[in-house]
Short mmCIF file of C-alpha atoms and ligand atoms in Angstrom, two decimals:
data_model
loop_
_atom_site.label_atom_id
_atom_site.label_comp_id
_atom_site.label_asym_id
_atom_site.label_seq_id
_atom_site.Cartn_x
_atom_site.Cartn_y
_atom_site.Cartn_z
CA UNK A 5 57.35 235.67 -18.17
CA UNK A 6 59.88 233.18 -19.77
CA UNK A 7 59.50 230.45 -22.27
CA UNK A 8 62.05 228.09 -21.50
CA UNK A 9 60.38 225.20 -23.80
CA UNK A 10 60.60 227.56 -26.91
CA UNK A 11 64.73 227.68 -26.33
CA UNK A 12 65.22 224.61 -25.52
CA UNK A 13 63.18 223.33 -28.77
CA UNK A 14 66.00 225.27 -30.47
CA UNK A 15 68.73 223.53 -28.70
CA UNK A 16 67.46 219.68 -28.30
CA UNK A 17 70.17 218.13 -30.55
CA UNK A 18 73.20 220.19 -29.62
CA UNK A 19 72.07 219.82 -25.90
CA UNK A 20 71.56 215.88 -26.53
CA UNK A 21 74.67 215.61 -27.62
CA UNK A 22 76.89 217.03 -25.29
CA UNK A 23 75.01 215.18 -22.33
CA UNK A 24 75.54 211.83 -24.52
CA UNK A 25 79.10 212.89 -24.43
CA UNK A 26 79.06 212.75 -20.88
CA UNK A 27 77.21 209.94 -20.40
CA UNK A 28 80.15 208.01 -22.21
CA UNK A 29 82.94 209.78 -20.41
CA UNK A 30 81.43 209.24 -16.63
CA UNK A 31 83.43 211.72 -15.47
CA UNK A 32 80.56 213.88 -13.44
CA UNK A 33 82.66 216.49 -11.05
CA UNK A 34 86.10 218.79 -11.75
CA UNK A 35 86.35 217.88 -15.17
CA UNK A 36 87.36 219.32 -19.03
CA UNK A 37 83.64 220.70 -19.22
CA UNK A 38 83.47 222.95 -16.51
CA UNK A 39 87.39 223.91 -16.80
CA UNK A 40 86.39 224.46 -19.86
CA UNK A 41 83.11 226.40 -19.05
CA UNK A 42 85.49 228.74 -16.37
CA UNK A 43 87.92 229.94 -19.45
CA UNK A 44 85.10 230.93 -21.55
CA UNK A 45 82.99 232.94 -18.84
CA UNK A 46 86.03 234.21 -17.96
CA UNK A 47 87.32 235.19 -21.50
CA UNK A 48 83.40 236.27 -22.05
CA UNK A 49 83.57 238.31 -19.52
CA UNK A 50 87.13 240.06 -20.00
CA UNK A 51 88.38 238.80 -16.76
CA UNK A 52 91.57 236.40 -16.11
CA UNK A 53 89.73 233.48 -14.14
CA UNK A 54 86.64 231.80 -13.49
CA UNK A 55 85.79 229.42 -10.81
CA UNK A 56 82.88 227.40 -11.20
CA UNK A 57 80.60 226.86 -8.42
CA UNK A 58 77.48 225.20 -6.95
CA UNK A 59 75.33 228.26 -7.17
CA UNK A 60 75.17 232.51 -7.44
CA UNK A 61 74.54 232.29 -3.82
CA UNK A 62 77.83 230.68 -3.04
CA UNK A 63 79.57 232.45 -5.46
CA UNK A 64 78.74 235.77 -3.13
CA UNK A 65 79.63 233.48 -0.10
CA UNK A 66 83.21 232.15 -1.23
CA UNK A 67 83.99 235.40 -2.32
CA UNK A 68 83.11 237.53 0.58
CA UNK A 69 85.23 234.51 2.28
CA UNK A 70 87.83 235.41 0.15
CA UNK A 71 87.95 239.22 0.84
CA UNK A 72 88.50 237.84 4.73
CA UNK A 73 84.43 238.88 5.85
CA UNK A 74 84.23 236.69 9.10
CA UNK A 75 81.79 236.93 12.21
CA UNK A 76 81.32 240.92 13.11
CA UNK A 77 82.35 242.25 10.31
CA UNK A 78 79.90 244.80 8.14
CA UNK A 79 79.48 244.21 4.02
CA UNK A 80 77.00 246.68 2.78
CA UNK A 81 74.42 245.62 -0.05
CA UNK A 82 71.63 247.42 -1.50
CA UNK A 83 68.45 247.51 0.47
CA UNK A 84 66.38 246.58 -3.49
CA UNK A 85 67.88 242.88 -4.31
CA UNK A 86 67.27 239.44 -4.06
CA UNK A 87 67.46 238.37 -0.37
CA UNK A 88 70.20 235.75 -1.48
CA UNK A 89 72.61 239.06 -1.74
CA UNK A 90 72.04 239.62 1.91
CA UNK A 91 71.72 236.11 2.58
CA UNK A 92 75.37 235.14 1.92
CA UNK A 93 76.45 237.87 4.08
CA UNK A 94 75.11 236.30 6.98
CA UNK A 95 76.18 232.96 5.94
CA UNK A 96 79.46 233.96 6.99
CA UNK A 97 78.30 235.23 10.54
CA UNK A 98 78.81 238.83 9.44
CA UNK A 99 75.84 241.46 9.56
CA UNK A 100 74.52 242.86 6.03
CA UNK A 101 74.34 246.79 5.66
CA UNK A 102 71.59 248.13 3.66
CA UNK A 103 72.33 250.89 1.24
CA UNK A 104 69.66 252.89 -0.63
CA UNK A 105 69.58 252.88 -4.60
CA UNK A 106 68.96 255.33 -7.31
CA UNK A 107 65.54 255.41 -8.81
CA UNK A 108 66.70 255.59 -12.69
CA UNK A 109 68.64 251.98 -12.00
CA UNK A 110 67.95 250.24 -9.19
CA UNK A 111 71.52 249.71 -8.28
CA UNK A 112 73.41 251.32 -5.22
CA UNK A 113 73.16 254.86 -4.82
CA UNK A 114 76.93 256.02 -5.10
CA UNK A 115 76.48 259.41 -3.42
CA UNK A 116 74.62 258.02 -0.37
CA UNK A 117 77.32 255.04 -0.29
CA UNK A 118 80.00 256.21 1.97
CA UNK A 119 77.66 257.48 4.48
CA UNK A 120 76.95 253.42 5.26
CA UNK A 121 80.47 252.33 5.92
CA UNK A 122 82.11 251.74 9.53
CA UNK A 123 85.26 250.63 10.65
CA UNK A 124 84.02 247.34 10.68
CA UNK A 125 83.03 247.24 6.37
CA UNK A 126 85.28 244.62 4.75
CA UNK A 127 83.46 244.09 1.84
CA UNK A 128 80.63 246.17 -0.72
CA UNK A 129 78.19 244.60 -3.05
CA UNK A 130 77.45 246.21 -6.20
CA UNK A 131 74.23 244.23 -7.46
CA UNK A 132 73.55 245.08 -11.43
CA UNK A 133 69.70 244.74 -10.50
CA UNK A 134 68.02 243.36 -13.97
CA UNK A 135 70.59 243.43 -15.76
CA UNK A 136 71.54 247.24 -15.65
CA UNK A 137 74.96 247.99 -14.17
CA UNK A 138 75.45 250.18 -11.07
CA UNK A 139 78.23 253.22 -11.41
CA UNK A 140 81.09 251.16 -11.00
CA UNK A 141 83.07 254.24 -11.20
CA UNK A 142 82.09 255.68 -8.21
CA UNK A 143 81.67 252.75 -6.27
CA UNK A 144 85.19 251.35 -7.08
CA UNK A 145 86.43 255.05 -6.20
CA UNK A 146 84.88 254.49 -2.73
CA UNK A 147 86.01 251.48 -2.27
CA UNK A 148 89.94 252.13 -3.08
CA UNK A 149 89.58 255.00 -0.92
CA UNK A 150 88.53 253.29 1.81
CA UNK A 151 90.08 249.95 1.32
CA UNK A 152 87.24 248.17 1.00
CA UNK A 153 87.21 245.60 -1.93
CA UNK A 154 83.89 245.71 -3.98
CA UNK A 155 82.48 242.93 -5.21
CA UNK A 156 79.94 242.50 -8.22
CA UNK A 157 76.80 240.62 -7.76
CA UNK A 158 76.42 239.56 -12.06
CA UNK A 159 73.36 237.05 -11.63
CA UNK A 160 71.20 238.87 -13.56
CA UNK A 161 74.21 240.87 -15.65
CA UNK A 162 76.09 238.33 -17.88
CA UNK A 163 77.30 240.35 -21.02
CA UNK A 164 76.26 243.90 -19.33
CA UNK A 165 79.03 246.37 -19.60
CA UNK A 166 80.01 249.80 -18.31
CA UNK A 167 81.70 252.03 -20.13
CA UNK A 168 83.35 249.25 -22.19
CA UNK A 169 84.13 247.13 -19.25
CA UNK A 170 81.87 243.99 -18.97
CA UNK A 171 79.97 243.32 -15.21
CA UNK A 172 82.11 240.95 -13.41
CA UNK A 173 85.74 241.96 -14.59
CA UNK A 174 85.92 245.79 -12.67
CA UNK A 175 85.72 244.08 -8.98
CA UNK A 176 87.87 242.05 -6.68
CA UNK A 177 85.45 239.75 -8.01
CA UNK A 178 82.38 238.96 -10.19
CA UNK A 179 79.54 236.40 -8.90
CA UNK A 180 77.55 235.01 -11.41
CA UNK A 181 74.32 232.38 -10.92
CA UNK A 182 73.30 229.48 -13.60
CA UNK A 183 70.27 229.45 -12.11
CA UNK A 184 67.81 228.53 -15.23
CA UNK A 185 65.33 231.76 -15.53
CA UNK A 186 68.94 233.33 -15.55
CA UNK A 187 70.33 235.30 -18.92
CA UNK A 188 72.77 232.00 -19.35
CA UNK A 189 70.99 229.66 -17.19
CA UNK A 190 71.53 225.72 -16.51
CA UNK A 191 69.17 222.72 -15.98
CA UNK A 192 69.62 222.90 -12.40
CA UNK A 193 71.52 225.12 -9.87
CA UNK A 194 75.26 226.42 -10.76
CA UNK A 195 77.27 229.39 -10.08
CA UNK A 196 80.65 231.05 -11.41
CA UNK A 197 83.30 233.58 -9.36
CA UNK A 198 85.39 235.98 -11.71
CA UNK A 199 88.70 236.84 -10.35
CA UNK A 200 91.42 238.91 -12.17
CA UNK A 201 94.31 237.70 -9.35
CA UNK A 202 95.34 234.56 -10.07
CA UNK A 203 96.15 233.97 -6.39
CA UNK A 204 92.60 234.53 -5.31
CA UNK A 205 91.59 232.08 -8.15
CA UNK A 206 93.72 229.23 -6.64
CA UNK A 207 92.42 229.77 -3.36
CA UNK A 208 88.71 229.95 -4.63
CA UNK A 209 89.27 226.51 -6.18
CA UNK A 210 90.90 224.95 -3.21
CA UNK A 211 87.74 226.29 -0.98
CA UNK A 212 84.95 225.09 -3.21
CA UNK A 213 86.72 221.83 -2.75
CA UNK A 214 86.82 221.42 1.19
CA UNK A 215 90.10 223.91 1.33
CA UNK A 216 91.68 220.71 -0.33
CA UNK A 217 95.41 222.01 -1.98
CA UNK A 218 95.92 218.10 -2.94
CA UNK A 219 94.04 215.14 -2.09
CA UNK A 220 93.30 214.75 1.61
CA UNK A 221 95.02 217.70 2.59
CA UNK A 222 93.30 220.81 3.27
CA UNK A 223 95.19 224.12 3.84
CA UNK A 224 92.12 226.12 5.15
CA UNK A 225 88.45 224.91 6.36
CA UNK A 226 86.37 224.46 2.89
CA UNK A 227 83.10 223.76 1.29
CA UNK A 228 81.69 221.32 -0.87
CA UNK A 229 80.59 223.72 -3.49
CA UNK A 230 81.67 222.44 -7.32
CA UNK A 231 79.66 223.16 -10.32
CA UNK A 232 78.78 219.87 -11.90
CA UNK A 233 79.86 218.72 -15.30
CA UNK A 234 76.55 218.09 -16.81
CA UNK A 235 75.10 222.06 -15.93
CA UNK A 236 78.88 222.94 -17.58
CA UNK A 237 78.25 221.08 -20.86
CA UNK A 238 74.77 222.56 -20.91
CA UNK A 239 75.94 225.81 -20.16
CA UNK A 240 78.66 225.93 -22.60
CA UNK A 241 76.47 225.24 -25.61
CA UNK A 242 74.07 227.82 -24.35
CA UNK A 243 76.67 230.28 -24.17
CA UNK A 244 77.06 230.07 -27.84
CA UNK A 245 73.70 231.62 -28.18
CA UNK A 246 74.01 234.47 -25.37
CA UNK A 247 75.40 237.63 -27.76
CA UNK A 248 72.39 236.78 -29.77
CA UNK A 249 69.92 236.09 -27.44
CA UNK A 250 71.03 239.67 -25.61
CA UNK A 251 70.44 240.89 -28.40
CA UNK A 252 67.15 239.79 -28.85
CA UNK A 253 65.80 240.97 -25.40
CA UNK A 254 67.76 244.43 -25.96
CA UNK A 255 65.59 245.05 -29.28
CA UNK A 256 62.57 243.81 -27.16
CA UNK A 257 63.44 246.42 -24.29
CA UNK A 258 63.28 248.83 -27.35
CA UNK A 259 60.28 248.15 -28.94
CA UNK A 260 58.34 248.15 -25.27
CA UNK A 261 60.41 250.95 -24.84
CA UNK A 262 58.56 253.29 -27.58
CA UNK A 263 55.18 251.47 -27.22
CA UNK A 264 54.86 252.19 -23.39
CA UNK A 265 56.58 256.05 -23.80
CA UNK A 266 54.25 258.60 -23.21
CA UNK A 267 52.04 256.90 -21.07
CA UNK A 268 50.30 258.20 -17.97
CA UNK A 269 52.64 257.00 -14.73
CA UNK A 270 54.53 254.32 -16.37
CA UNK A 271 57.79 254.71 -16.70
CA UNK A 272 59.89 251.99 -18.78
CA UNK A 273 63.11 251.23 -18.07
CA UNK A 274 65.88 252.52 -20.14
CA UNK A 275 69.99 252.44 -20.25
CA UNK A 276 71.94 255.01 -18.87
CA UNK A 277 74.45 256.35 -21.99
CA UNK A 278 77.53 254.42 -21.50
CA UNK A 279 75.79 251.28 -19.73
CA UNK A 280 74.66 248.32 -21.72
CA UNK A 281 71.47 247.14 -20.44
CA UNK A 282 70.71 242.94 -20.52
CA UNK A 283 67.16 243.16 -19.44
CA UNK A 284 67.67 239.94 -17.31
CA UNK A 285 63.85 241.22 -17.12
CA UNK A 286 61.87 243.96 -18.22
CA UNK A 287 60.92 245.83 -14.76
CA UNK A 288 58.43 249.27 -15.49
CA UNK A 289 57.55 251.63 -12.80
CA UNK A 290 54.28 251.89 -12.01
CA UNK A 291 53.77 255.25 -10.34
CA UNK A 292 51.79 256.19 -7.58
CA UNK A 293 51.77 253.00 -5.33
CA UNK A 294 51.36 249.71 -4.87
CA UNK A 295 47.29 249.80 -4.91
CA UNK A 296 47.55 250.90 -9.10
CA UNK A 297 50.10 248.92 -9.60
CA UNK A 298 48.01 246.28 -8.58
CA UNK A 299 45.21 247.31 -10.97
CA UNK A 300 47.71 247.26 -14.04
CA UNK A 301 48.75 243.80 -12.77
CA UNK A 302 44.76 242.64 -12.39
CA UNK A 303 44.37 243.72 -16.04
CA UNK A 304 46.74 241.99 -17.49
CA UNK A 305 46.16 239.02 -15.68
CA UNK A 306 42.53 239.29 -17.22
CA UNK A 307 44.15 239.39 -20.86
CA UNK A 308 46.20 236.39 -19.89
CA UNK A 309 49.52 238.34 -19.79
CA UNK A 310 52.07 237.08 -16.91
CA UNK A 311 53.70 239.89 -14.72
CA UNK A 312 55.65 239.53 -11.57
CA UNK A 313 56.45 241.81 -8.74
CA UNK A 314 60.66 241.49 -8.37
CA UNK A 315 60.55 242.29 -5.54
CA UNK A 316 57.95 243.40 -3.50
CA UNK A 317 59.62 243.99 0.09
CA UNK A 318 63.08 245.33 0.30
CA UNK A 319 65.61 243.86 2.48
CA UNK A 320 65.44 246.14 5.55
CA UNK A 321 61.89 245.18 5.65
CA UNK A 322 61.95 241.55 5.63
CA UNK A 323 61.13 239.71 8.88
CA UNK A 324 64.24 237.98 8.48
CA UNK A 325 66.29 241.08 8.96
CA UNK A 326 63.72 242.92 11.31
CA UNK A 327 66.26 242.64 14.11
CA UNK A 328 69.00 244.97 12.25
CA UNK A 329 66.12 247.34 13.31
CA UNK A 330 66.26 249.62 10.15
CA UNK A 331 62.54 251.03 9.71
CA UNK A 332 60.15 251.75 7.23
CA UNK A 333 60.87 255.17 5.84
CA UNK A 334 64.81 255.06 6.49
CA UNK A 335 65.69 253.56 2.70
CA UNK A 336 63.00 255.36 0.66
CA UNK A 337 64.24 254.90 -3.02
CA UNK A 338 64.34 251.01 -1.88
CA UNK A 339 60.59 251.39 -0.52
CA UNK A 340 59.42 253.33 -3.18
CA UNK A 341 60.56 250.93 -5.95
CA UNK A 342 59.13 248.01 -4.55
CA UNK A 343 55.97 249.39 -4.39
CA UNK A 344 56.09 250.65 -8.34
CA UNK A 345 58.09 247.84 -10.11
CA UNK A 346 56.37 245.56 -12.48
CA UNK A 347 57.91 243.24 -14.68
CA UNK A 348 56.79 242.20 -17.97
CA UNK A 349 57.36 239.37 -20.36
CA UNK A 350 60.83 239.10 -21.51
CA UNK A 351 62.93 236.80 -23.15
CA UNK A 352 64.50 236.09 -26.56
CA UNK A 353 62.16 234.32 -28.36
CA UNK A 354 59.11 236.71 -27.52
CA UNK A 355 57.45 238.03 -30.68
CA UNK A 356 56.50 241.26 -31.93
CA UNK A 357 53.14 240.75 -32.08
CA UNK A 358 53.31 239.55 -28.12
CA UNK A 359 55.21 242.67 -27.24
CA UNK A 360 52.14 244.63 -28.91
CA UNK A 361 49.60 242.83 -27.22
CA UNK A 362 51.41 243.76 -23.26
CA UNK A 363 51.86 247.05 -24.49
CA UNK A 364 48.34 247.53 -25.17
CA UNK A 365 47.25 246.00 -22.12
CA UNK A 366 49.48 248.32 -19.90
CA UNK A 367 48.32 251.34 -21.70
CA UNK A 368 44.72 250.67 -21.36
CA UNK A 369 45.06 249.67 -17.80
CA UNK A 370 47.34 253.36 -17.24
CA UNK A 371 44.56 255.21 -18.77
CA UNK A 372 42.02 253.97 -16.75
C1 LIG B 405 69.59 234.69 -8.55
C2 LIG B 405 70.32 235.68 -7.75
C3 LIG B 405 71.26 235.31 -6.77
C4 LIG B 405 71.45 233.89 -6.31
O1 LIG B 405 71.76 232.98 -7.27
P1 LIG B 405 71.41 231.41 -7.01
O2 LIG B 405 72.12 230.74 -8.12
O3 LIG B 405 69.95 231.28 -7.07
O4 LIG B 405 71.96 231.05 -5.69
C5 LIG B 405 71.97 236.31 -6.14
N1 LIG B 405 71.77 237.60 -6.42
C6 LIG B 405 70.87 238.00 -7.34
C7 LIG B 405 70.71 239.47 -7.62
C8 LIG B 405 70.09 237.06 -8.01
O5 LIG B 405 69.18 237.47 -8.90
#
């Protein structure tokens, strides 16, 4: 799926170097690397502030804190995410909302959006699912409406954009995950907030930090949630390489893109005009069901070709959230897509000749 060996054989020495540089300094936590990092992402990004965190997960959780969700209070999310979306939300002791999504996407469906909120929404989650933003448009539209701030879950966007607007600069905030299968991701587990009010961004730093405003005094009940100096360094000499590296997996999408055209039930995935796609990964339908997508998957297992199945049950479904009591059948788009997503190998350093070979393997498997 990912060959994180092949990059880092391209980075060894720069990646030695800045961890040497480290090693001399011993300065580990809050230092000039990840204040460093935070300006970057943020300038990156075309937003005003980063805050660096321990992970994408509490990057959703510090912001939702931020946007005042507390115990009883309602944040919708789409029902086709990673669980850790949801998860947050009931970090916080509030209850997560599943929305459906649009087929063509996978993000939030805008039109069926406003149907999900209540007096009690405080917060909505716009997830750019594989790196393909949702209508921020719309959803921000909704939102200011309503009052409800949005906020923009980026781990798998870093560098998308919509309508010339980057992912994590058009909400009240922008949550972004290091995680290392990520787009830009660390030797370990990291996370970055993007905030365009500078107020929020104080605050954000004071509650990663035990709600500390100086030493040993704490204005507001924290966590212990910094992003450490060493994933910084590493992350800042990997972010040298993103625009290139995007680059890369867009001209893969591309080529898969005219290989797999055409083909019986398979449907690749594609930008919408005016959204820049990152293919965090390369996710095809495969129509009619889980039971042929499960064929296609057998034969290219047989080939030795990875695949992977993000994700297979969506978040109404999960045991974990069976006692919100939302049923099979209420979230269809949701449903259907995780019974027809497959994704393929992606990553920068894939070749064209490996691109071919998946290709062919999907299309003999379709035909079937
Ligand atoms: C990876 C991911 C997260 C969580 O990030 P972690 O750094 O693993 O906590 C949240 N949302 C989405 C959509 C993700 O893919």
């Amino acid at each position: 799926m990912l060959d994180l060996r092949a990059q880092y054989a391209s980075l060894a020495s720069e990646i030695g170097a800045a961890i040497e540089r480290l090693l001399a300094s011993q300065h580990w936590i809050l230092g000039a690397e990840g204040a460093a990092l935070e300006k970057e992402i943020a300038h990156f990004s075309g937003a005003r502030s980063g805050v660096g965190v321990a992970s994408g997960t509490d990057a959703l959780m510090l912001a939702l804190h931020a946007a005042g969700v507390g115990p009883g209070d309602d944040v919708v999310v789409p029902a086709f995410t990673f669980i850790a979306t949801a998860s947050a939300v009931s970090a916080l002791g509030a209850r997560p909302i599943f929305a459906d999504i649009e087929s063509l996407t996978f993000a939030i469906d805008p039109t069926r959006l406003e149907s999900r909120l209540t007096l009690k929404t405080k917060a909505i989650i716009a997830v750019h699912l594989f790196g393909h933003p949702s209508d921020m448009d719309s959803i921000l539209e909704t939102g200011k409406r309503r009052g409800i701030p949005i906020i923009e879950d980026c781990a798998q966007s870093i560098g998308a954009s919509y309508r010339g607007r980057k992912t994590g600069s058009m909400g009240a905030f922008g949550c972004f995950s290091f995680y290392p299968t990520k787009n830009l991701g660390g030797y370990g587990d990291g996370g970055m907030i993007l905030t365009n009010s500078e107020k929020d961004a104080y605050r954000l730093r004071c509650l990663r930090n035990h709600g500390q405003t100086d030493r040993y005094s704490s204005r507001e009940r924290g966590w212990n949630s910094r992003l450490d100096e060493i994933q910084a360094a590493i992350l800042r000499v990997k972010l040298h390489h993103l625009a290139e590296w995007t680059a890369a997996r867009q001209k893969h999408a591309l080529r898969y893109g005219n290989l797999l055209r055409d083909l019986p039930g398979i449907r690749a995935p594609e930008a919408r005009p005016g959204y820049e796609h990152v293919y965090s990964v390369h996710t095809i339908r495969v129509e009619g069901g889980a039971e042929r997508r499960e064929r296609v998957q057998r034969h290219l297992a047989s080939q030795g070709i990875a695949s992977m199945i993000y994700y297979p049950l969506p978040l109404h479904l999960q045991p974990a959230y069976a006692a919100l009591g939302v049923g099979r059948g209420e979230l269809p788009e949701s449903e259907r897509a995780a019974d027809e997503v497959l994704s393929l190998p992606m990553y920068a350093e894939l070749t064209e000749d490996q691109i071919a070979r998946v290709a062919a393997a999907v299309a003999e498997a379709a035909r079937a």
